Short mmCIF file of C-alpha atoms and ligand atoms in Angstrom, two decimals:
data_model
loop_
_atom_site.label_atom_id
_atom_site.label_comp_id
_atom_site.label_asym_id
_atom_site.label_seq_id
_atom_site.Cartn_x
_atom_site.Cartn_y
_atom_site.Cartn_z
CA UNK A 1 86.93 149.99 66.01
CA UNK A 2 86.52 148.82 69.58
CA UNK A 3 85.16 145.33 69.33
CA UNK A 4 86.67 141.97 70.18
CA UNK A 5 85.47 138.81 68.50
CA UNK A 6 85.42 135.08 69.03
CA UNK A 7 83.98 132.65 66.50
CA UNK A 8 83.77 128.95 65.84
CA UNK A 9 81.84 126.50 63.71
CA UNK A 10 81.65 122.76 64.24
CA UNK A 11 80.00 119.82 62.49
CA UNK A 12 78.63 118.48 65.77
CA UNK A 13 78.48 114.82 66.72
CA UNK A 14 75.81 113.49 64.40
CA UNK A 15 76.02 115.18 61.01
CA UNK A 16 78.57 114.13 58.44
CA UNK A 17 79.17 117.59 57.03
CA UNK A 18 78.86 121.19 58.11
CA UNK A 19 76.26 123.24 56.24
CA UNK A 20 76.72 126.33 58.41
CA UNK A 21 78.85 129.27 57.29
CA UNK A 22 79.87 132.40 59.11
CA UNK A 23 81.58 135.73 58.69
CA UNK A 24 83.51 137.51 61.45
CA UNK A 25 85.20 140.47 59.81
CA UNK A 26 84.52 143.60 61.90
CA UNK A 27 82.33 145.52 61.53
CA UNK A 28 80.35 142.77 59.73
CA UNK A 29 79.26 139.52 61.31
CA UNK A 30 76.98 136.81 60.01
CA UNK A 31 75.79 133.28 60.69
CA UNK A 32 74.10 131.27 57.91
CA UNK A 33 72.62 127.80 58.33
CA UNK A 34 72.08 126.04 55.02
CA UNK A 35 69.52 123.39 54.23
CA UNK A 36 68.66 121.22 51.31
CA UNK A 37 70.65 118.06 51.82
CA UNK A 38 73.59 116.68 49.89
CA UNK A 39 75.79 119.58 48.76
CA UNK A 40 73.01 122.11 48.51
CA UNK A 41 72.93 123.40 52.08
CA UNK A 42 76.67 124.10 52.02
CA UNK A 43 76.32 125.95 48.74
CA UNK A 44 73.41 128.06 49.98
CA UNK A 45 75.04 129.24 53.21
CA UNK A 46 78.43 129.78 51.55
CA UNK A 47 76.78 131.79 48.76
CA UNK A 48 75.09 134.05 51.32
CA UNK A 49 78.44 134.74 53.02
CA UNK A 50 80.16 135.27 49.66
CA UNK A 51 77.62 137.89 48.61
CA UNK A 52 77.92 139.70 51.97
CA UNK A 53 81.71 139.73 51.76
CA UNK A 54 81.67 140.93 48.15
CA UNK A 55 79.20 143.74 48.82
CA UNK A 56 80.64 144.97 52.09
CA UNK A 57 82.43 147.86 50.37
CA UNK A 58 79.09 149.20 49.09
CA UNK A 59 77.60 149.27 52.57
CA UNK A 60 76.44 152.61 53.90
CA UNK A 61 76.64 152.37 57.69
CA UNK A 62 73.85 154.88 58.29
CA UNK A 63 71.31 153.13 56.13
CA UNK A 64 69.71 150.03 57.72
CA UNK A 65 68.15 149.15 54.36
CA UNK A 66 71.57 148.56 52.85
CA UNK A 67 71.95 145.50 55.10
CA UNK A 68 68.57 144.21 53.97
CA UNK A 69 69.65 144.83 50.36
CA UNK A 70 72.66 142.57 50.95
CA UNK A 71 70.37 139.75 52.01
CA UNK A 72 68.05 140.41 49.06
CA UNK A 73 71.06 140.04 46.77
CA UNK A 74 72.09 136.88 48.59
CA UNK A 75 68.55 135.59 48.11
CA UNK A 76 68.73 136.28 44.37
CA UNK A 77 72.14 134.65 44.04
CA UNK A 78 71.02 131.45 45.79
CA UNK A 79 67.69 131.35 43.96
CA UNK A 80 69.36 131.83 40.55
CA UNK A 81 71.87 129.12 41.28
CA UNK A 82 69.15 126.71 42.43
CA UNK A 83 67.14 127.39 39.25
CA UNK A 84 70.08 126.71 36.97
CA UNK A 85 71.29 123.54 38.69
CA UNK A 86 68.69 120.79 39.28
CA UNK A 87 70.99 119.22 41.88
CA UNK A 88 70.65 122.34 44.01
CA UNK A 89 66.92 122.93 43.67
CA UNK A 90 65.18 123.65 46.94
CA UNK A 91 68.32 124.74 48.75
CA UNK A 92 68.09 127.65 51.14
CA UNK A 93 69.74 129.20 54.13
CA UNK A 94 69.00 131.22 57.20
CA UNK A 95 71.07 134.34 57.70
CA UNK A 96 71.50 136.62 60.68
CA UNK A 97 73.68 139.57 59.72
CA UNK A 98 74.99 142.31 62.02
CA UNK A 99 76.87 145.55 61.39
CA UNK A 100 78.35 146.59 64.72
CA UNK A 101 80.05 149.77 65.90
CA UNK A 102 80.47 151.15 69.41
CA UNK A 103 77.06 152.80 69.54
CA UNK A 104 74.78 150.78 67.36
CA UNK A 105 74.21 147.31 65.95
CA UNK A 106 72.15 147.03 62.80
CA UNK A 107 70.72 143.64 62.06
CA UNK A 108 69.09 141.94 59.10
CA UNK A 109 67.62 138.52 59.64
CA UNK A 110 65.81 135.62 57.96
CA UNK A 111 65.20 132.16 59.44
CA UNK A 112 65.88 130.55 62.79
CA UNK A 113 69.47 131.48 63.49
CA UNK A 114 69.52 133.97 66.36
CA UNK A 115 71.07 137.13 67.69
CA UNK A 116 71.23 137.54 71.47
CA UNK A 117 72.27 140.53 73.55
CA UNK A 118 73.92 140.08 76.96
CA UNK A 119 73.65 143.28 79.00
CA UNK A 120 74.05 143.59 82.78
CA UNK A 121 73.71 139.84 83.23
CA UNK A 122 70.48 139.67 81.22
CA UNK A 123 70.31 137.64 78.01
CA UNK A 124 67.73 138.79 75.47
CA UNK A 125 66.93 137.19 72.14
CA UNK A 126 66.98 140.08 69.69
CA UNK A 127 65.75 138.31 66.55
CA UNK A 128 62.46 136.57 66.06
CA UNK A 129 62.56 132.97 64.81
CA UNK A 130 60.86 132.53 61.45
CA UNK A 131 59.47 129.14 62.34
CA UNK A 132 55.99 127.68 62.61
CA UNK A 133 56.31 127.44 66.39
CA UNK A 134 57.78 130.97 66.52
CA UNK A 135 54.63 132.20 64.84
CA UNK A 136 52.45 130.22 67.26
CA UNK A 137 54.34 131.77 70.19
CA UNK A 138 53.94 135.30 68.84
CA UNK A 139 50.21 134.64 68.39
CA UNK A 140 50.00 133.45 72.00
CA UNK A 141 48.94 129.94 70.99
CA UNK A 142 52.06 128.25 72.40
CA UNK A 143 54.26 129.09 75.38
CA UNK A 144 57.98 129.69 74.77
CA UNK A 145 58.70 126.73 77.07
CA UNK A 146 56.49 124.36 75.06
CA UNK A 147 58.00 125.70 71.84
CA UNK A 148 61.45 124.48 72.90
CA UNK A 149 60.25 120.88 72.82
CA UNK A 150 57.69 121.10 70.03
CA UNK A 151 58.18 118.30 67.47
CA UNK A 152 57.86 120.78 64.59
CA UNK A 153 60.15 123.41 66.03
CA UNK A 154 62.68 123.04 63.23
CA UNK A 155 60.27 123.87 60.40
CA UNK A 156 61.19 127.32 59.19
CA UNK A 157 58.82 129.65 57.40
CA UNK A 158 61.37 131.93 55.76
CA UNK A 159 64.77 131.32 54.25
CA UNK A 160 67.07 132.88 51.67
CA UNK A 161 67.01 131.26 48.26
CA UNK A 162 63.77 129.25 48.30
CA UNK A 163 61.74 131.87 46.45
CA UNK A 164 62.42 134.80 44.13
CA UNK A 165 61.42 137.18 46.93
CA UNK A 166 61.94 137.15 50.66
CA UNK A 167 60.82 139.29 53.60
CA UNK A 168 63.74 140.44 55.72
CA UNK A 169 63.54 141.62 59.30
CA UNK A 170 65.71 144.64 60.05
CA UNK A 171 66.36 146.18 63.44
CA UNK A 172 68.65 148.67 65.10
CA UNK A 173 70.02 148.15 68.60
CA UNK A 174 71.52 150.95 70.68
CA UNK A 175 74.65 149.58 72.31
CA UNK A 176 76.40 150.35 75.58
CA UNK A 177 79.98 149.63 76.56
CA UNK A 178 80.27 146.11 77.93
CA UNK A 179 77.44 144.72 75.78
CA UNK A 180 78.08 141.31 74.33
CA UNK A 181 76.33 140.11 71.17
CA UNK A 182 75.97 136.48 70.20
CA UNK A 183 75.03 135.23 66.74
CA UNK A 184 74.36 131.50 66.52
CA UNK A 185 72.78 128.75 64.44
CA UNK A 186 70.02 126.59 65.92
CA UNK A 187 72.64 123.90 66.55
CA UNK A 188 73.43 125.93 69.67
CA UNK A 189 69.98 127.22 70.69
CA UNK A 190 68.28 123.85 70.21
CA UNK A 191 70.88 121.99 72.30
CA UNK A 192 71.73 124.51 75.03
CA UNK A 193 69.12 126.41 77.04
CA UNK A 194 69.15 130.20 77.34
CA UNK A 195 70.23 130.03 81.00
CA UNK A 196 73.24 127.90 80.16
CA UNK A 197 74.17 130.17 77.25
CA UNK A 198 73.98 133.17 79.57
CA UNK A 199 76.14 131.34 82.13
CA UNK A 200 78.90 130.76 79.59
CA UNK A 201 78.75 134.30 78.21
CA UNK A 202 78.93 135.72 81.74
CA UNK A 203 81.70 133.54 83.05
CA UNK A 204 84.22 133.75 80.20
CA UNK A 205 85.52 137.25 79.49
CA UNK A 206 87.54 136.21 76.47
CA UNK A 207 85.19 136.06 73.45
CA UNK A 208 87.06 133.21 71.76
CA UNK A 209 87.01 131.13 74.94
CA UNK A 210 83.28 131.85 75.26
CA UNK A 211 82.70 130.79 71.64
CA UNK A 212 84.67 127.59 72.16
CA UNK A 213 82.83 126.78 75.37
CA UNK A 214 79.40 127.32 73.73
CA UNK A 215 80.29 124.91 70.91
CA UNK A 216 81.61 122.38 73.46
CA UNK A 217 78.36 122.70 75.44
CA UNK A 218 76.26 121.97 72.34
CA UNK A 219 78.39 118.90 71.63
CA UNK A 220 78.21 117.70 75.23
CA UNK A 221 74.43 118.01 75.03
CA UNK A 222 74.45 115.65 72.03
CA UNK A 223 75.72 117.83 69.18
CA UNK A 224 72.78 116.80 67.00
CA UNK A 225 73.30 119.60 64.51
CA UNK A 226 76.03 121.78 63.06
CA UNK A 227 76.78 124.54 65.52
CA UNK A 228 78.13 128.00 64.80
CA UNK A 229 78.67 130.90 67.21
CA UNK A 230 80.04 134.41 66.84
CA UNK A 231 80.64 136.38 70.06
CA UNK A 232 81.12 140.14 69.72
CA UNK A 233 82.23 142.35 72.61
CA UNK A 234 81.41 146.03 72.32
CA UNK A 235 83.73 148.69 73.66
CA UNK A 236 86.78 146.48 73.81
CA UNK A 237 89.84 146.97 71.71
CA UNK A 238 90.67 143.41 70.91
CA UNK A 239 92.48 142.61 74.14
CA UNK A 240 90.91 139.17 73.93
CA UNK A 241 92.36 136.48 71.74
CA UNK A 242 92.62 137.38 68.08
CA UNK A 243 89.64 136.26 66.02
CA UNK A 244 90.36 133.07 64.15
CA UNK A 245 91.40 133.49 60.52
CA UNK A 246 88.37 133.18 58.26
CA UNK A 247 89.29 131.24 55.15
CA UNK A 248 88.09 132.46 51.75
CA UNK A 249 84.50 131.39 51.20
CA UNK A 250 84.17 130.24 54.81
CA UNK A 251 82.03 127.16 54.96
CA UNK A 252 82.11 123.78 56.49
CA UNK A 253 83.66 120.98 54.48
CA UNK A 254 82.07 121.09 51.06
CA UNK A 255 81.71 117.34 50.82
CA UNK A 256 78.77 116.06 52.74
CA UNK A 257 77.82 112.45 53.32
CA UNK A 258 74.69 111.22 51.63
CA UNK A 259 72.56 111.11 54.76
CA UNK A 260 69.31 109.21 54.91
CA UNK A 261 66.39 111.66 54.99
CA UNK A 262 64.71 109.51 57.63
CA UNK A 263 67.51 110.18 60.11
CA UNK A 264 68.44 113.64 58.91
CA UNK A 265 66.59 116.18 61.01
CA UNK A 266 67.30 118.90 58.47
CA UNK A 267 65.06 116.95 56.14
CA UNK A 268 62.23 118.17 58.32
CA UNK A 269 63.33 121.72 57.66
CA UNK A 270 62.94 120.96 53.99
CA UNK A 271 59.20 120.53 54.52
CA UNK A 272 59.03 124.21 53.72
CA UNK A 273 61.04 124.13 50.51
CA UNK A 274 60.56 122.31 47.22
CA UNK A 275 62.12 118.86 47.28
CA UNK A 276 65.27 118.19 45.35
CA UNK A 277 65.38 115.53 42.70
CA UNK A 278 65.95 112.91 45.33
CA UNK A 279 64.80 109.43 46.16
CA UNK A 280 61.13 110.28 45.79
CA UNK A 281 61.41 111.06 42.08
CA UNK A 282 63.37 107.88 41.56
CA UNK A 283 60.77 105.93 43.43
CA UNK A 284 58.00 107.48 41.37
CA UNK A 285 59.73 106.50 38.14
CA UNK A 286 60.14 102.94 39.37
CA UNK A 287 56.52 102.68 40.47
CA UNK A 288 55.33 104.04 37.14
CA UNK A 289 57.41 101.51 35.25
CA UNK A 290 56.10 98.66 37.39
CA UNK A 291 52.49 99.78 36.95
CA UNK A 292 52.87 100.14 33.20
CA UNK A 293 54.25 96.59 33.08
CA UNK A 294 51.33 95.35 35.14
CA UNK A 295 48.74 96.96 32.86
CA UNK A 296 50.47 96.08 29.60
CA UNK A 297 51.30 92.58 30.82
CA UNK A 298 47.59 91.82 30.99
CA UNK A 299 47.03 92.38 34.69
CA UNK A 300 44.64 95.17 33.83
CA UNK A 301 43.65 98.35 35.55
CA UNK A 302 41.98 96.61 38.49
CA UNK A 303 45.24 94.83 39.30
CA UNK A 304 47.13 98.09 39.01
CA UNK A 305 44.70 99.82 41.36
CA UNK A 306 45.01 96.93 43.81
CA UNK A 307 48.80 97.17 43.70
CA UNK A 308 48.45 100.83 44.57
CA UNK A 309 45.98 100.40 47.42
CA UNK A 310 48.68 101.22 49.92
CA UNK A 311 50.15 104.16 47.98
CA UNK A 312 49.30 107.67 49.09
CA UNK A 313 49.91 111.17 47.90
CA UNK A 314 48.79 114.68 48.70
CA UNK A 315 47.60 116.68 45.71
CA UNK A 316 44.95 119.12 44.66
CA UNK A 317 41.43 118.42 43.40
CA UNK A 318 39.52 120.17 40.60
CA UNK A 319 38.13 122.73 43.05
CA UNK A 320 41.66 123.71 44.11
CA UNK A 321 41.52 122.04 47.53
CA UNK A 322 44.43 120.10 49.01
CA UNK A 323 43.39 116.45 48.99
CA UNK A 324 44.72 113.09 50.19
CA UNK A 325 44.60 110.48 47.43
CA UNK A 326 45.13 106.76 47.42
CA UNK A 327 47.20 105.83 44.37
CA UNK A 328 49.76 107.80 42.40
CA UNK A 329 49.69 111.32 40.95
CA UNK A 330 50.60 110.30 37.42
CA UNK A 331 48.29 108.80 34.84
CA UNK A 332 49.63 105.63 33.25
CA UNK A 333 48.76 104.90 29.64
CA UNK A 334 46.02 107.54 29.95
CA UNK A 335 44.51 105.84 32.98
CA UNK A 336 44.05 107.70 36.27
CA UNK A 337 45.19 105.55 39.16
CA UNK A 338 43.97 107.56 42.11
CA UNK A 339 40.90 107.81 44.28
CA UNK A 340 40.01 110.59 46.69
CA UNK A 341 40.48 109.63 50.32
CA UNK A 342 39.97 112.96 52.08
CA UNK A 343 39.45 116.50 50.86
CA UNK A 344 40.80 119.21 53.22
CA UNK A 345 39.69 122.83 53.60
CA UNK A 346 43.11 124.12 52.54
CA UNK A 347 43.02 126.02 49.28
CA UNK A 348 46.05 125.63 47.00
CA UNK A 349 45.88 129.38 46.34
CA UNK A 350 46.36 130.11 50.06
CA UNK A 351 49.76 128.38 50.15
CA UNK A 352 53.06 130.22 49.74
CA UNK A 353 54.37 130.31 46.16
CA UNK A 354 57.21 127.91 46.70
CA UNK A 355 54.87 125.24 48.10
CA UNK A 356 52.18 125.45 45.44
CA UNK A 357 53.99 123.73 42.56
CA UNK A 358 55.05 120.88 44.78
CA UNK A 359 51.49 120.21 45.96
CA UNK A 360 50.07 120.66 42.47
CA UNK A 361 52.35 117.95 41.09
CA UNK A 362 51.54 115.64 44.01
CA UNK A 363 53.57 114.89 47.15
CA UNK A 364 54.11 111.14 47.36
CA UNK A 365 54.24 109.85 50.94
CA UNK A 366 54.83 106.47 52.57
CA UNK A 367 51.64 106.15 54.59
CA UNK A 368 48.24 107.64 55.30
CA UNK A 369 49.62 109.00 58.57
CA UNK A 370 52.35 110.83 56.70
CA UNK A 371 49.74 112.19 54.27
CA UNK A 372 47.73 113.51 57.22
CA UNK A 373 50.82 115.10 58.75
CA UNK A 374 51.64 116.72 55.41
CA UNK A 375 48.14 118.20 55.18
CA UNK A 376 48.42 119.44 58.80
CA UNK A 377 51.73 121.17 57.93
CA UNK A 378 50.16 122.74 54.85
CA UNK A 379 47.24 123.92 56.98
CA UNK A 380 49.70 125.77 59.22
CA UNK A 381 51.33 127.36 56.19
CA UNK A 382 48.04 128.41 54.68
CA UNK A 383 47.34 132.14 54.61
CA UNK A 384 43.68 131.32 55.30
CA UNK A 385 44.62 130.02 58.72
CA UNK A 386 45.56 133.52 59.86
CA UNK A 387 42.26 134.76 58.56
CA UNK A 388 40.41 132.04 60.48
CA UNK A 389 42.31 132.85 63.65
CA UNK A 390 41.35 136.48 63.31
CA UNK A 391 37.68 135.73 62.66
CA UNK A 392 37.56 133.32 65.59
CA UNK A 393 39.07 135.94 67.84
CA UNK A 394 36.48 138.43 66.67
CA UNK A 395 33.74 135.93 67.38
CA UNK A 396 35.22 135.42 70.84
CA UNK A 397 35.16 139.17 71.49
CA UNK A 398 31.45 139.44 70.91
CA1 CA B 401 70.92 123.91 61.81
#
């Protein structure tokens, strides 16, 4: 097969571990960017690559759906693992998968990793980002330029492993000799602009040198995230440097530092997935214990309510509407310790499956501002929002 490959993954300059995984075993190539914090992100992306590697022998090259089936199986494997291990709950991963021969590249894709095509000096993003801002761009509500700097650009709307089912994009690309494909995680695309990426891909003929230079560029720009790139040259017989050996179960280091969610930008990505049994649950247990002591110690319910006057959570009211409450979600000794602060228009039923349980059990937040941001995020996720947009457009047409 006439392709030459270069690939590299790097932790970057800020993160303590690498949650990206990749596969570069012609004709199959993949980049997976795990999320979930602690060990979970590593496990999710490594599981995706494991499933792809294991199932590669069953692949039928003429059937684009067989690539999508691989990602469905990866989704099931990650989901099952997350269900059976509480420490891994909420983990997920992006995956951009390509099957490449001289004439055609077939792609299957979920999340915000990307595939680019360089042809005749033009760089084109082939995949669509499954992010909130990506959706806003495709609806014409945000320009691609503004999207690059949008504060919520890292919130993804689809990932493998966060739900029992997942929608997978598939596409087929006709290839010409001299085409160069790039698969990358957002650690590259968020740090290095498309023009600079194109510059590197154009100036370095050797795919491994190009891969190395792209990773170096991301690190020079700050290296705020794990970065992974796979560069595939079509119509070349491996005259470039040999692809690097891919160790069994290719992942970053499996040990990951216990990063503080406040400084971990991937935590923001987790807005879209159920939270793990992290600090919040601990905090809730502590608060409950303190409140119970207060009530039982004779302070009474009024004192308990007062102690909770600066506690906030987002939950759901009796009518099924997402609501900001002052207080805590749990009853203590049969006493409800919450009062309604603001009822939104977002219906619980309009939220994606994986978000519903979390909201129904109450999302504890640190401030009213955070509660308002949470509701705004949920509003964007709500299926009703699309309906509203459509009706408003219709109104505008009249
Ligand atoms: Ca990333």
